[in-house]
Coordinates of C-alpha atoms in Angstrom, one line a residue:
X1224 CA 0.0 0.1 0.0
X1225 CA 1.4 3.4 -0.9
X1226 CA 0.9 6.1 2.0
X1227 CA -1.2 9.1 1.7
X1228 CA 0.5 12.4 -0.1
X1229 CA 2.5 14.3 1.9
X1230 CA 0.7 17.4 4.0
X1231 CA 2.2 20.1 5.8
X1232 CA 1.8 19.4 10.0
X1233 CA -2.3 20.4 10.6
X1234 CA -0.1 23.1 13.5
X1235 CA 1.8 25.0 11.4
X1236 CA -0.4 27.4 10.5
X1237 CA -2.5 28.3 13.8
X1238 CA 0.9 28.3 15.3
X1239 CA 1.7 31.0 12.5
X1240 CA -1.4 32.9 12.7
X1241 CA -1.0 33.2 16.5
X1242 CA 2.8 34.1 15.9
X1243 CA 1.4 36.6 13.3
X1244 CA -0.5 38.5 16.4
X1245 CA 2.5 39.0 18.7
X1246 CA 4.6 40.5 16.2
X1247 CA 3.5 42.8 13.2
X1248 CA 5.2 42.1 10.1
X1249 CA 6.5 44.2 7.1
X1250 CA 3.4 42.6 4.9
X1251 CA 0.6 43.7 7.1
X1252 CA 2.5 47.1 8.2
X1253 CA 2.5 47.8 4.3
X1254 CA -1.3 46.4 3.9
X1255 CA -2.5 49.4 6.6
X1256 CA -0.7 51.6 4.5
X1257 CA -2.7 50.9 1.3
X1258 CA -6.0 50.7 3.3
X1259 CA -5.4 53.5 5.0
X1260 CA -4.1 55.7 1.9
X1261 CA -7.5 54.3 0.1
X1262 CA -10.0 55.9 2.4
X1263 CA -7.1 58.9 2.9
X1264 CA -9.9 62.0 3.7
X1265 CA -8.9 65.7 2.5
X1266 CA -7.5 67.4 5.2
X1267 CA -10.0 69.9 6.5
X1268 CA -10.2 73.8 6.1
X1269 CA -11.5 74.1 10.0
X1270 CA -8.0 73.4 11.1
X1271 CA -5.6 75.9 10.2
X1272 CA -1.8 75.8 10.9
X1273 CA 0.1 78.7 11.9
X1274 CA 3.8 77.6 10.5
X1275 CA 7.3 78.7 11.8
X1276 CA 8.5 78.5 8.1
X1277 CA 11.6 79.5 6.4
X1278 CA 9.6 82.9 5.6
X1279 CA 9.6 83.2 9.4
X1280 CA 13.4 82.2 9.7
X1281 CA 13.9 84.9 7.0
X1282 CA 12.2 87.6 8.3
X1283 CA 12.5 86.9 12.1
X1284 CA 16.2 85.6 12.6
X1285 CA 17.2 82.3 14.2
X1286 CA 15.5 80.1 16.1
X1287 CA 14.6 80.4 18.9
X1288 CA 12.8 83.7 18.9
X1289 CA 11.6 85.6 22.4
X1290 CA 8.8 84.1 23.5
X1291 CA 7.0 87.8 23.7
X1292 CA 6.7 86.9 19.8
X1293 CA 4.5 83.7 20.7
X1294 CA 2.8 85.9 23.0
X1295 CA 1.8 88.1 20.0
X1296 CA 0.5 85.4 18.0
X1297 CA -1.7 84.1 20.4
X1298 CA -3.3 87.2 20.9
X1299 CA -4.2 87.3 17.7
X1300 CA -5.9 83.7 17.7
X1301 CA -8.5 85.0 20.0
X1302 CA -11.2 83.9 18.4
X1303 CA -9.7 80.2 17.4
X1304 CA -11.7 77.8 19.2
X1305 CA -8.6 75.9 20.8
X1306 CA -4.8 76.1 19.9
X1307 CA -2.1 73.9 19.8
X1308 CA 0.8 75.2 20.2
X1309 CA 3.1 72.7 19.0
X1310 CA 6.5 73.3 21.1
X1311 CA 8.7 71.9 24.0
X1312 CA 8.6 74.7 26.2
X1313 CA 10.5 73.0 28.9
X1314 CA 13.3 75.4 29.6
X1315 CA 13.3 79.1 30.6
X1316 CA 14.6 81.7 28.4
X1317 CA 17.5 83.7 29.5
X1318 CA 14.8 86.5 29.7
X1319 CA 12.5 86.3 32.5
X1320 CA 10.1 88.6 31.6
X1321 CA 9.6 86.9 27.8
X1322 CA 8.6 83.5 30.1
X1323 CA 6.0 85.7 31.9
X1324 CA 4.7 87.8 28.3
X1325 CA 3.8 84.1 27.2
X1326 CA 2.3 83.1 30.3
X1327 CA 0.0 85.7 30.4
X1328 CA -0.8 85.7 27.0
X1329 CA -1.4 81.9 27.3
X1330 CA -3.7 82.8 30.2
X1331 CA -5.7 85.7 28.4
X1332 CA -6.5 83.2 25.6
X1333 CA -7.8 81.3 27.8
X1334 CA -7.7 77.6 25.1
X1335 CA -4.2 77.2 24.7
X1336 CA -2.7 73.3 25.0
X1337 CA 0.9 72.4 25.4
X1338 CA 2.5 69.0 24.8
X1339 CA 4.8 67.0 27.0
X1340 CA 6.9 64.4 25.2
X1341 CA 8.7 61.8 26.1
X1342 CA 12.7 61.7 26.4
X1343 CA 15.6 58.9 26.5
X1344 CA 17.4 59.4 29.2
X1345 CA 20.1 56.6 30.6
X1346 CA 18.3 54.1 28.4
X1347 CA 14.9 55.3 29.5
X1348 CA 11.4 57.3 28.3
X1349 CA 11.0 60.0 31.2
X1350 CA 8.7 62.6 30.8
X1351 CA 9.9 66.1 29.4
X1352 CA 7.3 68.3 30.4
X1353 CA 6.5 71.9 30.2
X1354 CA 7.1 75.0 32.4
X1355 CA 5.1 74.8 35.7
X1356 CA 4.2 78.6 34.7
X1357 CA 3.4 77.5 31.1
X1358 CA 1.4 74.1 32.1
X1359 CA -0.8 76.2 34.6
X1360 CA -1.8 79.1 32.6
X1361 CA -2.5 76.3 29.8
X1362 CA -6.1 74.6 29.4
X1363 CA -4.4 71.4 28.8
X1364 CA -1.4 69.4 29.1
X1365 CA -1.4 66.6 26.7
X1366 CA 1.2 63.6 25.9
X1367 CA 2.6 63.5 22.1
X1368 CA 3.7 59.3 21.3
X1369 CA 4.5 58.5 18.9
X1370 CA 6.2 55.0 18.2
X1371 CA 8.6 53.5 15.7
X1372 CA 7.2 50.6 13.9
X1373 CA 10.0 47.7 12.8
X1374 CA 10.4 49.6 9.8
X1375 CA 11.3 52.7 11.2
X1376 CA 8.1 54.7 10.5
X1377 CA 5.6 55.9 12.5
X1378 CA 1.8 54.9 12.4
X1379 CA 0.4 54.4 15.6
X1380 CA -0.2 57.1 18.9
X1381 CA -1.7 56.8 21.9
X1382 CA -4.8 58.6 23.4
X1383 CA -3.3 57.7 27.1
X1384 CA 0.6 57.2 28.0
X1385 CA 3.4 57.7 30.7
X1386 CA 6.0 57.3 33.0
X1387 CA 4.8 54.8 35.4
X1388 CA 0.8 55.0 34.9
X1389 CA -0.5 56.1 31.1
X1390 CA -2.1 59.2 33.1
X1391 CA -1.5 61.7 30.9
X1392 CA -4.0 62.4 28.0
X1393 CA -3.1 62.1 24.5
X1394 CA -2.4 66.4 22.9
X1395 CA -4.4 66.0 19.6
X1396 CA -6.8 65.0 22.0
X1397 CA -7.1 67.7 24.6
X1398 CA -6.7 69.9 21.2
X1399 CA -9.7 68.0 19.5
X1400 CA -11.4 68.2 22.5
X1401 CA -12.7 64.6 22.8
X1402 CA -11.9 62.9 26.6
X1403 CA -10.1 59.6 25.7
X1404 CA -11.6 56.2 27.3
X1405 CA -10.5 55.9 31.3
X1406 CA -6.6 54.6 30.7
X1407 CA -6.6 50.7 31.1
X1408 CA -5.3 49.9 34.8
X1409 CA -1.5 48.8 35.1
X1410 CA -1.0 46.3 37.7
X1411 CA 1.5 48.1 40.6
X1412 CA 4.3 47.2 41.0
X1413 CA 7.5 48.0 43.2
X1414 CA 9.9 48.8 39.9
X1415 CA 13.0 51.0 41.2
X1416 CA 12.7 52.1 37.8
X1417 CA 8.9 53.2 36.3
X1418 CA 7.9 52.1 33.3
X1419 CA 6.3 54.0 30.5
X1420 CA 2.9 53.1 30.4
X1421 CA 0.9 53.1 26.9
X1422 CA -2.8 52.6 26.7
X1423 CA -5.7 53.5 24.0
X1424 CA -4.0 52.9 21.2
X1425 CA -4.8 54.1 18.0
X1426 CA -3.3 54.5 14.0
X1427 CA -2.2 57.6 12.6
X1428 CA -4.7 59.2 10.2
X1429 CA -3.7 59.5 6.1
X1430 CA -4.2 62.2 4.4
X1431 CA -4.5 63.3 1.1
X1432 CA -1.5 64.6 -0.3
X1433 CA -3.0 67.2 -3.1
X1434 CA -4.6 68.6 0.0
X1435 CA -3.1 69.8 3.1
X1436 CA -4.4 71.9 6.1
X1437 CA -4.4 75.9 5.5
X1438 CA -1.4 77.0 6.8
X1439 CA -0.3 80.7 7.5
X1440 CA 3.0 81.7 8.2
X1441 CA 3.6 83.5 11.8
X1442 CA 5.0 86.4 10.4
X1443 CA 2.6 87.2 8.5
X1444 CA -0.1 86.6 11.2
X1445 CA 2.3 89.0 13.1
X1446 CA 1.5 91.2 11.3
X1447 CA -2.0 91.6 11.1
X1448 CA -3.7 93.8 12.8
X1449 CA -5.8 93.1 15.5
X1450 CA -7.6 89.5 15.8
X1451 CA -7.6 87.3 13.2
X1452 CA -11.8 87.1 12.3
X1453 CA -11.2 83.9 9.2
X1454 CA -10.2 81.3 12.5
X1455 CA -12.7 81.9 14.1
X1456 CA -14.2 78.8 15.6
X1457 CA -11.7 76.8 13.9
X1458 CA -9.0 74.9 15.6
X1459 CA -5.3 76.2 15.0
X1460 CA -1.8 74.9 15.6
X1461 CA 1.2 76.3 16.1
X1462 CA 4.3 74.4 14.8
X1463 CA 7.5 74.0 12.5
X1464 CA 7.6 73.4 9.1
X1465 CA 10.8 74.5 8.3
X1466 CA 13.0 72.2 7.7
X1467 CA 16.5 71.7 9.7
X1468 CA 14.7 72.1 13.1
X1469 CA 14.6 68.5 14.1
X1470 CA 9.9 68.5 14.0
X1471 CA 9.5 66.1 11.1
X1472 CA 9.1 62.0 11.6
X1473 CA 9.2 59.1 8.8
X1474 CA 5.5 58.6 8.0
X1475 CA 3.5 57.0 5.5
X1476 CA 0.3 59.2 6.3
X1477 CA 0.9 61.0 3.4
X1478 CA 1.7 58.9 0.1
X1479 CA 4.6 60.6 -2.0
X1480 CA 5.7 62.7 1.2
X1481 CA 7.8 60.3 2.9
X1482 CA 8.8 62.9 5.8
X1483 CA 6.1 64.6 7.9
X1484 CA 6.4 67.5 10.3
X1485 CA 4.9 66.8 13.6
X1486 CA 2.1 69.3 13.3
X1487 CA 0.8 68.4 10.3
X1488 CA 0.6 65.0 12.5
X1489 CA -1.1 66.2 15.2
X1490 CA -3.4 68.4 13.0
X1491 CA -4.3 65.2 11.1
X1492 CA -4.9 63.4 14.3
X1493 CA -7.3 66.3 15.9
X1494 CA -9.0 66.2 13.0
X1495 CA -10.3 61.8 12.5
X1496 CA -10.8 62.7 16.8
X1497 CA -13.7 65.1 16.0
X1498 CA -14.7 63.4 12.9
X1499 CA -15.0 60.1 14.8
X1500 CA -12.6 58.0 12.1
X1501 CA -10.1 57.5 14.4
X1502 CA -9.0 53.8 13.7
X1503 CA -7.8 51.1 16.2
X1504 CA -5.9 47.9 15.8
X1505 CA -7.7 44.8 17.3
X1506 CA -5.6 43.8 20.2
X1507 CA -3.3 41.1 21.1
X1508 CA -5.8 38.8 22.9
X1509 CA -8.2 39.5 20.6
X1510 CA -6.0 39.6 17.0
X1511 CA -4.5 36.7 18.0
X1512 CA -7.8 34.4 18.6
X1513 CA -9.3 36.2 15.8
X1514 CA -6.1 34.9 13.3
X1515 CA -6.5 31.1 15.3
X1516 CA -10.1 31.2 14.7
X1517 CA -9.6 31.8 10.8
X1518 CA -7.0 29.3 10.4
X1519 CA -8.6 26.7 12.3
X1520 CA -11.4 27.2 10.2
X1521 CA -9.7 27.0 7.1
X1522 CA -8.5 23.5 8.0
X1523 CA -11.6 22.3 8.5
X1524 CA -13.1 23.7 5.2
X1525 CA -10.2 22.5 3.3
X1526 CA -10.3 18.9 5.1
X1527 CA -14.2 18.3 4.5
X1528 CA -15.1 19.6 1.5
X1529 CA -12.4 21.8 -0.5
X1530 CA -9.7 19.7 -0.6
X1531 CA -9.9 18.9 -4.6
X1532 CA -9.9 22.6 -5.1
X1533 CA -7.5 24.1 -2.8
X1534 CA -5.6 26.3 -4.4
X1535 CA -8.9 28.4 -5.9
X1536 CA -10.6 28.1 -2.1
X1537 CA -7.7 29.4 -0.9
X1538 CA -7.8 32.1 -3.3
X1539 CA -11.6 32.8 -2.0
X1540 CA -11.2 32.7 1.1
X1541 CA -8.1 35.2 1.6
X1542 CA -10.2 37.2 -0.7
X1543 CA -13.2 36.8 2.0
X1544 CA -11.2 37.6 4.8
X1545 CA -9.8 40.5 3.3
X1546 CA -12.4 42.2 2.2
X1547 CA -14.1 41.2 5.4
X1548 CA -11.1 43.4 7.2
X1549 CA -11.5 46.6 4.9
X1550 CA -15.2 46.2 5.5
X1551 CA -14.7 46.7 9.1
X1552 CA -11.9 49.4 8.5
X1553 CA -14.2 51.3 6.8
X1554 CA -17.4 50.8 9.3
X1555 CA -15.7 50.7 12.1
X1556 CA -12.0 52.2 12.3
X1557 CA -10.7 48.7 13.3
X1558 CA -7.8 47.2 11.5
X1559 CA -7.5 43.6 11.6
X1560 CA -4.4 42.4 10.5
X1561 CA -5.3 39.3 8.3
X1562 CA -2.7 40.0 4.8
X1563 CA -0.3 37.9 6.6
X1564 CA -2.8 35.3 7.2
X1565 CA -4.1 34.8 3.9
X1566 CA -0.8 34.7 2.1
X1567 CA 0.2 31.9 4.5
X1568 CA -3.1 30.0 3.4
X1569 CA -2.1 30.3 0.0
X1570 CA 1.3 29.3 0.4
X1571 CA 0.2 26.5 1.9
X1572 CA -3.0 25.6 -0.7
X1573 CA 0.1 25.8 -3.2
X1574 CA 2.9 23.9 -1.0
X1575 CA -0.1 21.3 -0.5
X1576 CA -0.9 21.1 -4.4
X1577 CA 2.7 20.5 -5.6
X1578 CA 3.3 17.8 -2.7
X1579 CA 0.1 16.3 -4.1
X1580 CA 1.2 16.5 -7.6
X1581 CA 4.8 15.0 -6.6
X1582 CA 3.3 12.4 -5.0
X1583 CA 1.0 11.2 -8.0
X1584 CA 4.1 11.5 -10.2
X1585 CA 5.4 9.1 -8.5
X1586 CA 2.3 7.2 -8.0
X1587 CA 2.4 7.2 -11.9
X1588 CA 6.2 6.1 -11.9
X1589 CA 6.4 3.7 -9.5
X1590 CA 5.2 -0.3 -9.1
X1591 CA 2.5 -0.3 -6.4
X1592 CA 3.4 -3.5 -4.7
X1593 CA 7.6 -2.9 -4.6
X1594 CA 8.4 0.8 -5.0
X1595 CA 10.9 -0.1 -7.8
X1596 CA 10.2 2.2 -10.8
X1597 CA 7.4 0.7 -12.8
X1598 CA 7.1 -0.5 -16.5
X1599 CA 6.5 2.7 -18.2
X1600 CA 9.1 4.5 -16.3
X1601 CA 11.7 1.7 -17.3
X1602 CA 10.6 2.4 -20.9
X1603 CA 10.8 6.1 -20.8
X1604 CA 14.6 5.8 -18.9
X1605 CA 15.5 3.2 -21.4
X1606 CA 14.5 5.4 -24.6
X1607 CA 17.0 8.1 -22.8
X1608 CA 19.9 6.1 -21.6
X1609 CA 20.3 4.5 -25.1
X1610 CA 20.2 7.4 -26.8
X1611 CA 23.0 9.2 -24.5
X1612 CA 25.1 6.2 -24.8
X1613 CA 24.7 6.6 -28.4
X1614 CA 25.5 10.1 -28.7
X1615 CA 28.3 9.7 -26.2
X1616 CA 29.6 6.4 -27.3
X1617 CA 29.5 4.5 -24.0
X1618 CA 28.4 1.5 -23.0
X1619 CA 25.4 0.6 -21.5
X1620 CA 24.6 -2.2 -19.6
X1621 CA 21.1 -4.2 -18.8
X1622 CA 19.9 -6.7 -16.9
X1623 CA 16.8 -8.7 -16.5
X1624 CA 15.9 -10.6 -13.6
X1625 CA 13.2 -13.5 -13.4
X1626 CA 12.7 -15.5 -10.1
X1627 CA 12.9 -18.9 -10.1
X1628 CA 10.0 -21.1 -10.0
X1629 CA 7.5 -18.4 -8.8
X1630 CA 4.1 -19.5 -9.9
X1631 CA 4.9 -22.7 -7.9
X1632 CA 6.5 -20.4 -4.9
X1633 CA 2.5 -18.6 -5.1
X1634 CA 0.9 -22.2 -5.5
X1635 CA 2.4 -24.1 -2.6
X1636 CA 2.4 -20.4 -0.1
X1637 CA -0.3 -18.7 -1.4
X1638 CA -0.4 -15.5 -2.9
X1639 CA 0.1 -12.9 0.0
X1640 CA 3.3 -15.2 0.7
X1641 CA 4.3 -14.0 -2.6
X1642 CA 4.0 -10.8 -2.6
X1643 CA 5.9 -10.7 0.6
X1644 CA 9.1 -12.3 -1.9
X1645 CA 8.9 -10.2 -4.4
X1646 CA 9.0 -7.1 -1.9
X1647 CA 12.1 -9.1 -0.3
X1648 CA 13.8 -9.4 -4.2
X1649 CA 12.5 -5.8 -4.9
X1650 CA 14.9 -4.6 -1.8
X1651 CA 18.0 -7.2 -3.2
X1652 CA 17.4 -5.5 -6.8
X1653 CA 17.4 -1.7 -5.2
X1654 CA 20.5 -2.6 -3.1
X1655 CA 22.4 -3.2 -6.3
X1656 CA 22.0 -0.1 -8.2
X1657 CA 25.2 2.1 -8.2
X1658 CA 24.2 5.6 -8.3
X1659 CA 21.1 8.0 -9.2
X1660 CA 22.2 7.4 -12.9
X1661 CA 21.2 3.0 -12.5
X1662 CA 17.5 2.6 -12.7
X1663 CA 16.2 -0.6 -11.0
X1664 CA 12.5 -1.7 -11.8
X1665 CA 9.9 -4.1 -11.9
X1666 CA 9.0 -4.6 -15.5
X1667 CA 6.2 -8.1 -14.8
X1668 CA 4.8 -10.0 -12.8
X1669 CA 8.0 -11.9 -11.3
X1670 CA 10.4 -9.9 -13.7
X1671 CA 12.6 -7.4 -12.6
X1672 CA 15.0 -5.4 -15.0
X1673 CA 18.7 -2.9 -14.0
X1674 CA 19.4 0.2 -16.4
X1675 CA 23.1 0.4 -15.3
X1676 CA 24.7 3.3 -18.0
X1677 CA 28.3 3.2 -18.4
X1678 CA 29.3 -0.2 -16.7
X1679 CA 31.0 -3.0 -19.0
X1680 CA 30.5 -6.5 -19.0
X1681 CA 32.7 -6.9 -16.5
X1682 CA 30.7 -4.4 -13.9
X1683 CA 27.6 -5.7 -15.2
X1684 CA 28.1 -9.4 -14.5
X1685 CA 29.7 -8.6 -11.5
X1686 CA 26.7 -6.6 -10.1
X1687 CA 24.4 -9.6 -11.2
X1688 CA 26.6 -12.1 -9.2
X1689 CA 26.3 -10.0 -6.0
X1690 CA 22.9 -10.0 -6.9
X1691 CA 22.6 -13.6 -6.8
X1692 CA 24.3 -13.8 -4.0
X1693 CA 22.9 -11.7 -1.7
X1694 CA 19.5 -13.0 -2.7
X1695 CA 20.6 -16.8 -2.0
X1696 CA 22.3 -15.3 1.8
X1697 CA 18.3 -14.4 2.3
X1698 CA 17.8 -18.1 3.2
X1699 CA 14.0 -17.6 2.0
X1700 CA 12.6 -21.1 1.8
X1701 CA 11.1 -22.7 -1.1
X1702 CA 10.3 -25.9 -0.9
X1703 CA 9.4 -26.5 -4.7
X1704 CA 12.5 -25.1 -6.0
X1705 CA 15.6 -27.8 -6.3
X1706 CA 17.9 -25.5 -4.4
X1707 CA 15.2 -25.2 -1.6
X1708 CA 15.3 -21.4 -1.5
X1709 CA 14.2 -18.6 -3.3
X1710 CA 16.8 -18.0 -6.4
X1711 CA 16.6 -16.3 -9.7
X1712 CA 18.1 -16.0 -13.5
X1713 CA 19.9 -13.2 -14.7
X1714 CA 20.1 -12.3 -18.3
X1715 CA 22.9 -9.9 -18.8
X1716 CA 23.6 -7.5 -21.8
X1717 CA 26.8 -5.1 -22.5
X1718 CA 27.7 -3.0 -25.0
X1719 CA 28.2 0.3 -27.0
X1720 CA 25.0 0.6 -28.7
X1721 CA 25.0 1.4 -32.6
X1722 CA 23.1 3.6 -34.4
X1723 CA 20.7 0.5 -35.6
X1724 CA 20.4 -0.7 -32.1
X1725 CA 16.8 0.5 -30.2
X1726 CA 15.7 -0.4 -26.6
X1727 CA 13.8 -3.4 -28.6
X1728 CA 16.4 -5.2 -29.9
X1729 CA 18.7 -4.5 -26.7
X1730 CA 15.4 -5.5 -24.1
X1731 CA 15.6 -8.7 -27.3
X1732 CA 19.4 -9.8 -26.6
X1733 CA 19.2 -9.4 -22.8
X1734 CA 16.1 -11.3 -22.7
X1735 CA 17.9 -14.3 -25.1
X1736 CA 20.6 -14.3 -22.1
X1737 CA 17.8 -14.5 -19.5
X1738 CA 16.3 -17.9 -21.7
X1739 CA 19.8 -19.1 -21.9
X1740 CA 20.3 -19.3 -18.2
X1741 CA 16.7 -20.5 -17.4
X1742 CA 17.9 -23.0 -19.9
X1743 CA 21.0 -23.7 -18.1
X1744 CA 19.6 -24.9 -15.0
X1745 CA 18.2 -21.6 -13.4
X1746 CA 20.2 -20.1 -10.2
X1747 CA 22.7 -18.1 -12.6
X1748 CA 23.7 -15.2 -14.8
X1749 CA 24.3 -15.4 -18.7
X1750 CA 26.0 -12.5 -20.7
X1751 CA 24.2 -11.9 -23.7
X1752 CA 26.5 -12.3 -27.1
X1753 CA 30.0 -13.0 -25.4
X1754 CA 32.1 -16.2 -25.5
X1755 CA 32.6 -17.1 -21.7
X1756 CA 31.7 -19.9 -19.7
X1757 CA 28.0 -20.4 -19.7
X1758 CA 27.3 -19.4 -16.8
X1759 CA 28.3 -17.8 -13.5
X1760 CA 27.5 -20.2 -10.8
X1761 CA 27.2 -19.3 -7.0
X1762 CA 30.5 -19.9 -5.5

């Protein structure tokens, strides 16, 4: 009996599905980018950026400027709904009066929000906060937390984060006027050094790269008389857009613009929060359960109903779960990373298909009982080997082996025992091949053949003698045979074939030698077409 086709172990796909949920990969990140860009909205006109740009630097000189200038800008923005002052004001200026002027301007406006940021100190994240005077004057202080993904880009933010506890609301959420969900509690454990904690993960929103937020140069705002009426009721961000000042990040949120200003990222996040479209990824636990369930469901389908059409079924299944993920992202703003699982299902189906094809090909070329090459395979290889020998003018040897008195063996011991003997003979025949160029085959009921490309007459006869001795050494009882044990007769041919030779003529010559071996009493090997002793008896 033949073994069933090899298949990938059933635990592989579920295991990989769980690993995907634990370790984000480039394929899912790439698909997240494509999905975000597919549904990317235009930037809202209700969010305006007051930019510290090249024009402002040219007019006002090198950064940083006296803080009285920022105070003057805030006074011009008194009609704005909210102002996100996207500058880290953690250090006092050289002139205390400048800090006091800015603090008073923040108080007068009443709707100014300031950022805090995580910074690395001694290989650990710490909180960098605005000066206490600025923090007291501000409407609120929020954290800007954009961790890097494995490819060095930022795609995520957190609505709550902080050192030891996620106690700070995200900066963009404060400016948007959104109260984030209650931060997930962090188990309190005694630590010498508190760990940075995050909660309420969100995906950065993507923007249509052809349309950006309205931008006013900071120097133009300063030159405006009185408050700017056109900003009434709008959200305003003040931040750096000039190159070289360090507030740019590698991000895919604007297709075709690999580097994005931090103020633009914050403005885009605020827009998405206000419109209720800021997406969030499935939590790792839920993602793992979903991917595991999808993998197990696929295995059930493929094992029960779809095995014969596995590639088509895998493609349909991958399209179905990917479509479901896209719909969930569009309708519920939830991202489930299923692309890698879809790819794995397709790869598993393709691998399974080729494993089956390889198995069936082996079946088509293999004798079912003995596992040797069958007659069809032998004939094809014989033709090819003969052509090579004719072209290269090299010898070709052929051995035809016949089990002596096999019909008597079957009649006496039964066909089941006869099959066992054929398997043992096949094993002996297979051990007689020298390398991968040789071929052992079962070509009839109890008849076997060996092709030995390049073998001389002596080498072929030595092979035959070893085969016979090996079979005799097994001591397989055969009461109806003169030797009293299973033996074989062998016809041997070895010569350099000429152009007139064919597989038929060579086979007939070897078969004639086999006939002579049988006529000479069996249990011997005869060489076709040579003057030599008529038989090679077992010594």
